[in-house]
Amino acid sequence: MTTTAQASQLTFDCETGNYHTFCPISCVAWLYQKIEDSFFLVIGTKTCGYFLQNAMGVMIFAEPRYAMAELEEGDISAQLNDYEELKRLCLQIKRDRNPSVIVWIGTCTTEIIKMDLEGLAPRLESEIGIPIVVARANGLDYAFTQGEDTVLAAMAQRCPESLPTTEKAEPTLQRLLNFNRKKEHLPTSDHPPLVLFGSLPDPVVTQLTLELQKQGIEVSGWLPAKRYTELPVLPAGAYVCGVNPFLSRTASTLMRRRQCKLIGAPFPIGPDGTRAWVEKICQVLGKPAQGLAEREAQIWINLAPYLELIRGKSVFFMGDNLLEISLARFLVRCGMTVLEIGIPYMDKRYQAAELALLERTCQEMNSPLPRIVEKPDNYHQIQRIYELQPDLVITGMAHANPLEARGITTKWSVEFTFAQIHGFGGARDILDLVTRPLRRNQALGQLGWERLVSPPQG
Amino acid sequence: MKLAYWMYAGPAHIGTLRVASSFRRVHAIMHAPLGDDYFNVMRSMLERERHFTPVTASIVDRHVLAQGSQEKVVDNITRKDAEEHPDLIVVTPTCTSSILQEDLQNFVERATEQTRCDVLLADVNHYRVNELQAADRTLEQIIRFYLQKAAKKGTLNTQKTAQPSVNILGITTLGFHNQHDLKELKKLMGELGIQVNVVLPEGATVDQIALLPQAWFNLVPYREIGLLSAQYLQAEFGLPMVQTTPMGVMATAQCIREIQQVLNTQGQAVNYESYIDEQTRFVSQAAWFSRSIDCQNLTGKKAVVFGDNTHAAAMTQILAREMGIHVVWAGTYCTYDGDWFRAQVSPYCDDVIITDDHTRIGDAIAQAEPAAIFGTQMERHVGKRLHIPCGVISAPVHIQNFPLGYRPFLGYEGTNQIADLVYNSFTLGMEDHLLEIFGGHDTKEVITKTLSAATDLSWTPEAQKELNKVPGFVRGKVKRNTEKFAREQGLTTISVEVMYAAKEAVGA
């Protein structure tokens, strides 16, 4: 069952899919904060509402710009008219919050009763005068962070093809002049436009944008932007590059529907990933990358105290948020041994560059190639964890406390999705998270109560 | 369709899972899509549970949607039977399976032929019942199943225990202070000379269910969970029940008197009056508190109460009867059982509100302008916004409502806890108010909060803007570390680049 022998290439397994993860509707939690003029309406049941309410903790009390359209028995049995019901709720939202966009999140229930959200949205949109974007972020098809992927894929369709002409009354000639002036205003765009996709906190956006600027590359926009009304211009032929590993639908939408060219790069997670990401973009846009090796080396020097703590330790990813490949690759570079990479879904094409970097990293670090387990089975994984006794298990909250009580050190995986882990500056944050349980172990030393369950409970 | 931001009671399957996972060696299998096993996270986090929550999902995905679950549910049941050797597997429908209308009962019957354990399908409909009703039903369903099974096997022993004994029904996982309440109830029963026969479902095995009829009576401490079971046991075995919640000095006395009567009609001659008197006057501090000057100052102060039936009703009675506080309105989110609530609290408050709409409650609080609120976590947050103190008395709750220390709400120690809660809520509001009247702690405006004398450094407008994006609670630290870094580098101007260089170098 366990592959401890040195494999010559990455092995991919697929288990039963019986694993714990967050429902993809959780993406509203960070997306409503990112897109400041949006309103997210989750069309589902009490189950969805209960999940959001509990998963978002205190955020729920801060008058969030999200709500449930809670389906009742009459909606399920089609005694009520979906269109009329949604219109009533959306008008209420318009009145109370006046958002620039309403995002409908389709759920398992709307899938099963085949509510035609994509069909209803354009009609209602023209009737109430607010754009309605439909994303099917349901647990039948997707896991956790893939929710963002469905939303961004839907938003990609709404990006303008050219700069919006704000003064509509202007004559064509003047508009053209205006257009040219704006174009000139964009500094040093001596390369085709580049749009990055993936929702990141604003400080990280600034940082990655600056990083590329240093290489003479101008980022012409981000999907998503701070506001829906500022969605980036996306002309056919523009280059796009992802910042997160779970955005494969968005990537294919950008390629197929918007005729963009995808830059397939490792993701800017860890200094190694960030450097490879910047280098790949430079290479594609024909800019010689400068000073990156020194920059990366400096970051590694800064990380030395953390590296001492984890070098030679083993880590097991149970898998629930699709960041696993990138994090594992970074941790191998840090000197850890990765025993297993569980992952909900593995898009080998979208993650190709990341997988190649993982393989190369393992070879360079002389570390065994880890086993990648798609759709893992948590029960089997726990048996493997008992057997392997890893130094660190990265897992969801459902398993963290029970494993700790059995003397197995854990780190809660969801924190990686909310911490600022991208770019050169994010490396420290990742290692801060990874080493926290190890530092806790050091701080508590040998108190003699690492195992806190009676043996038969196992 | 209903626009909703917050709900007081969870969906039905949560109730079933709470009951199933309270038992030992009972496993629940949810028929649900990926991500619906959030119950495991809640139990592991809120209760800081050391053991794996015995709940797994039989995942409903695209294939199931297209072709039905087919062998999947049966396979999952037999697999769990082999892996964990539970006594019982409870197949739990969710909102998804409610509308898929698969014949889960058929899966259960087929699985039963292959398993060593018993298998039950929880008889709950997502669209008809909520968490609390589902928990009540599931408990009754499991009890009924095992009593019928024992009767069929002829192993049912209805012989009463030699000494008076009690079953305590309705203690569950994720219940508000249930663990502490149970401990307090056991202590109370001990002091009354009553053996605890069976506690259900928390910590029990299904084998213990057959012992239920040997008790002299059932105690149902909470209105929401356990009542159906007690009613069934009364109808089937003539087991009397006491369903007065022993919360507050007077209600505890009443509960004990009811127990006394139940025992005496069965041939005992117990008299608990001197016990009640001793406890009330000297053990519990709540009776004395009600006479003290502290409590006198609360007389006529306005409060509002909201929560589940049990806690909101008991709290209203305590505030009005035992502390002389003016309850402007009392409310419950147990809308399905509203008549009971109304009857309980009507004499003790001006108005009764029965709703599960939190915005209506928020508005009613704003209108009433009480000096203190007693409610759920939601009301606590309303109170924060309106600057009104709030004592949390009922689920839904956060992790801080699962305290490690001993905090029962029931019994005589419970009365002490409640007196503290009430008094602290009111004095907190009073202190704030007085501080404001006298101009606050600090009468001079504080000019600087930073310890760094940062006169030599200037921040560019962009950097300042970037700094403002940093969450408030760490902004000061980021600022200090960045300035320290800049000074070390001999820089006088802090730009965005310097900020990120500082972050990379020192983690500012």
Short mmCIF file of N, CA, C and O in Angstrom, two decimals, chain A residues 42-81:
data_model
loop_
_atom_site.label_atom_id
_atom_site.label_comp_id
_atom_site.label_asym_id
_atom_site.label_seq_id
_atom_site.Cartn_x
_atom_site.Cartn_y
_atom_site.Cartn_z
N VAL A 42 -26.67 32.45 -2.65
CA VAL A 42 -26.53 31.00 -2.74
C VAL A 42 -27.93 30.39 -2.78
O VAL A 42 -28.70 30.54 -1.83
N ILE A 43 -28.25 29.74 -3.89
CA ILE A 43 -29.59 29.20 -4.04
C ILE A 43 -29.56 27.74 -3.62
O ILE A 43 -29.10 26.87 -4.37
N GLY A 44 -29.98 27.48 -2.41
CA GLY A 44 -29.86 26.13 -1.88
C GLY A 44 -30.76 25.92 -0.68
O GLY A 44 -31.74 26.63 -0.50
N THR A 45 -30.36 24.97 0.15
CA THR A 45 -31.23 24.60 1.27
C THR A 45 -30.60 25.03 2.59
O THR A 45 -29.54 25.63 2.62
N LYS A 46 -31.30 24.67 3.65
CA LYS A 46 -30.81 24.91 5.00
C LYS A 46 -29.42 24.30 5.21
O LYS A 46 -28.62 24.83 5.95
N THR A 47 -29.16 23.16 4.55
CA THR A 47 -27.87 22.49 4.71
C THR A 47 -26.74 23.41 4.27
O THR A 47 -25.73 23.56 4.96
N CYS A 48 -26.95 24.05 3.10
CA CYS A 48 -25.93 24.98 2.60
C CYS A 48 -25.78 26.15 3.57
O CYS A 48 -24.67 26.56 3.88
N GLY A 49 -26.90 26.68 4.03
CA GLY A 49 -26.88 27.83 4.92
C GLY A 49 -26.16 27.50 6.22
O GLY A 49 -25.38 28.29 6.73
N TYR A 50 -26.44 26.32 6.72
CA TYR A 50 -25.85 25.91 7.99
C TYR A 50 -24.33 25.78 7.85
O TYR A 50 -23.58 26.21 8.71
N PHE A 51 -23.90 25.25 6.71
CA PHE A 51 -22.47 25.13 6.45
C PHE A 51 -21.82 26.51 6.42
O PHE A 51 -20.84 26.77 7.12
N LEU A 52 -22.40 27.42 5.63
CA LEU A 52 -21.80 28.75 5.51
C LEU A 52 -21.75 29.46 6.86
O LEU A 52 -20.75 30.04 7.23
N GLN A 53 -22.86 29.37 7.56
CA GLN A 53 -22.97 30.05 8.84
C GLN A 53 -21.90 29.57 9.81
O GLN A 53 -21.29 30.36 10.52
N ASN A 54 -21.65 28.27 9.82
CA ASN A 54 -20.67 27.74 10.75
C ASN A 54 -19.24 27.87 10.25
O ASN A 54 -18.33 28.12 11.02
N ALA A 55 -19.06 27.72 8.93
CA ALA A 55 -17.71 27.78 8.39
C ALA A 55 -17.17 29.20 8.42
O ALA A 55 -15.98 29.41 8.56
N MET A 56 -18.04 30.18 8.28
CA MET A 56 -17.56 31.55 8.20
C MET A 56 -17.41 32.20 9.57
O MET A 56 -16.91 33.30 9.67
N GLY A 57 -17.87 31.54 10.60
CA GLY A 57 -17.68 32.05 11.95
C GLY A 57 -18.17 33.47 12.11
O GLY A 57 -19.30 33.78 11.75
N VAL A 58 -17.30 34.34 12.61
CA VAL A 58 -17.75 35.69 12.95
C VAL A 58 -18.08 36.54 11.73
O VAL A 58 -18.78 37.53 11.85
N MET A 59 -17.57 36.14 10.55
CA MET A 59 -17.84 36.94 9.37
C MET A 59 -19.34 37.12 9.15
O MET A 59 -19.80 38.09 8.59
N ILE A 60 -20.08 36.13 9.60
CA ILE A 60 -21.51 36.11 9.38
C ILE A 60 -22.19 37.30 10.04
O ILE A 60 -23.22 37.77 9.61
N PHE A 61 -21.60 37.81 11.11
CA PHE A 61 -22.25 38.88 11.85
C PHE A 61 -21.91 40.25 11.32
O PHE A 61 -22.45 41.24 11.75
N ALA A 62 -20.98 40.29 10.37
CA ALA A 62 -20.51 41.58 9.89
C ALA A 62 -21.35 42.06 8.71
O ALA A 62 -20.83 42.71 7.82
N GLU A 63 -22.63 41.75 8.68
CA GLU A 63 -23.49 42.12 7.56
C GLU A 63 -22.84 41.78 6.23
O GLU A 63 -22.49 42.65 5.45
N PRO A 64 -22.62 40.51 6.00
CA PRO A 64 -21.92 40.12 4.78
C PRO A 64 -22.78 40.40 3.56
O PRO A 64 -24.00 40.47 3.65
N ARG A 65 -22.09 40.55 2.42
CA ARG A 65 -22.85 40.73 1.18
C ARG A 65 -23.10 39.37 0.56
O ARG A 65 -22.72 39.11 -0.57
N TYR A 66 -23.68 38.49 1.33
CA TYR A 66 -24.10 37.22 0.77
C TYR A 66 -25.35 36.79 1.52
O TYR A 66 -25.59 37.24 2.63
N ALA A 67 -26.15 35.99 0.87
CA ALA A 67 -27.34 35.47 1.54
C ALA A 67 -27.71 34.15 0.90
O ALA A 67 -27.23 33.79 -0.17
N MET A 68 -28.58 33.43 1.59
CA MET A 68 -29.14 32.21 1.05
C MET A 68 -30.49 32.54 0.42
O MET A 68 -31.27 33.28 1.01
N ALA A 69 -30.73 31.99 -0.75
CA ALA A 69 -32.11 31.90 -1.21
C ALA A 69 -32.54 30.51 -0.80
O ALA A 69 -32.19 29.53 -1.47
N GLU A 70 -33.19 30.41 0.33
CA GLU A 70 -33.47 29.09 0.90
C GLU A 70 -34.68 28.46 0.23
O GLU A 70 -35.78 29.02 0.26
N LEU A 71 -34.45 27.32 -0.39
CA LEU A 71 -35.52 26.63 -1.11
C LEU A 71 -36.43 25.92 -0.12
O LEU A 71 -35.97 25.26 0.79
N GLU A 72 -37.71 26.08 -0.35
CA GLU A 72 -38.67 25.43 0.52
C GLU A 72 -39.37 24.33 -0.26
O GLU A 72 -39.15 24.15 -1.44
N GLU A 73 -40.25 23.62 0.43
CA GLU A 73 -40.87 22.47 -0.20
C GLU A 73 -41.60 22.87 -1.49
O GLU A 73 -41.57 22.16 -2.49
N GLY A 74 -42.23 24.04 -1.45
CA GLY A 74 -42.95 24.53 -2.63
C GLY A 74 -42.04 24.76 -3.83
O GLY A 74 -42.47 24.61 -4.99
N ASP A 75 -40.79 25.13 -3.56
CA ASP A 75 -39.84 25.34 -4.66
C ASP A 75 -39.41 24.00 -5.26
O ASP A 75 -39.23 23.88 -6.47
N ILE A 76 -39.26 23.02 -4.40
CA ILE A 76 -38.79 21.71 -4.85
C ILE A 76 -39.85 21.04 -5.71
O ILE A 76 -39.55 20.43 -6.73
N SER A 77 -41.10 21.17 -5.28
CA SER A 77 -42.17 20.50 -6.00
C SER A 77 -42.74 21.39 -7.10
O SER A 77 -43.80 21.11 -7.64
N ALA A 78 -42.02 22.50 -7.38
CA ALA A 78 -42.39 23.39 -8.49
C ALA A 78 -43.79 23.98 -8.33
O ALA A 78 -44.46 24.30 -9.30
N GLN A 79 -44.25 24.10 -7.08
CA GLN A 79 -45.52 24.80 -6.87
C GLN A 79 -45.31 26.30 -6.95
O GLN A 79 -46.23 27.06 -7.20
N LEU A 80 -44.07 26.70 -6.73
CA LEU A 80 -43.75 28.11 -6.83
C LEU A 80 -42.95 28.32 -8.11
O LEU A 80 -42.20 27.46 -8.54
N ASN A 81 -43.09 29.50 -8.67
CA ASN A 81 -42.42 29.82 -9.92
C ASN A 81 -41.01 30.35 -9.62
O ASN A 81 -40.85 31.38 -8.98
#
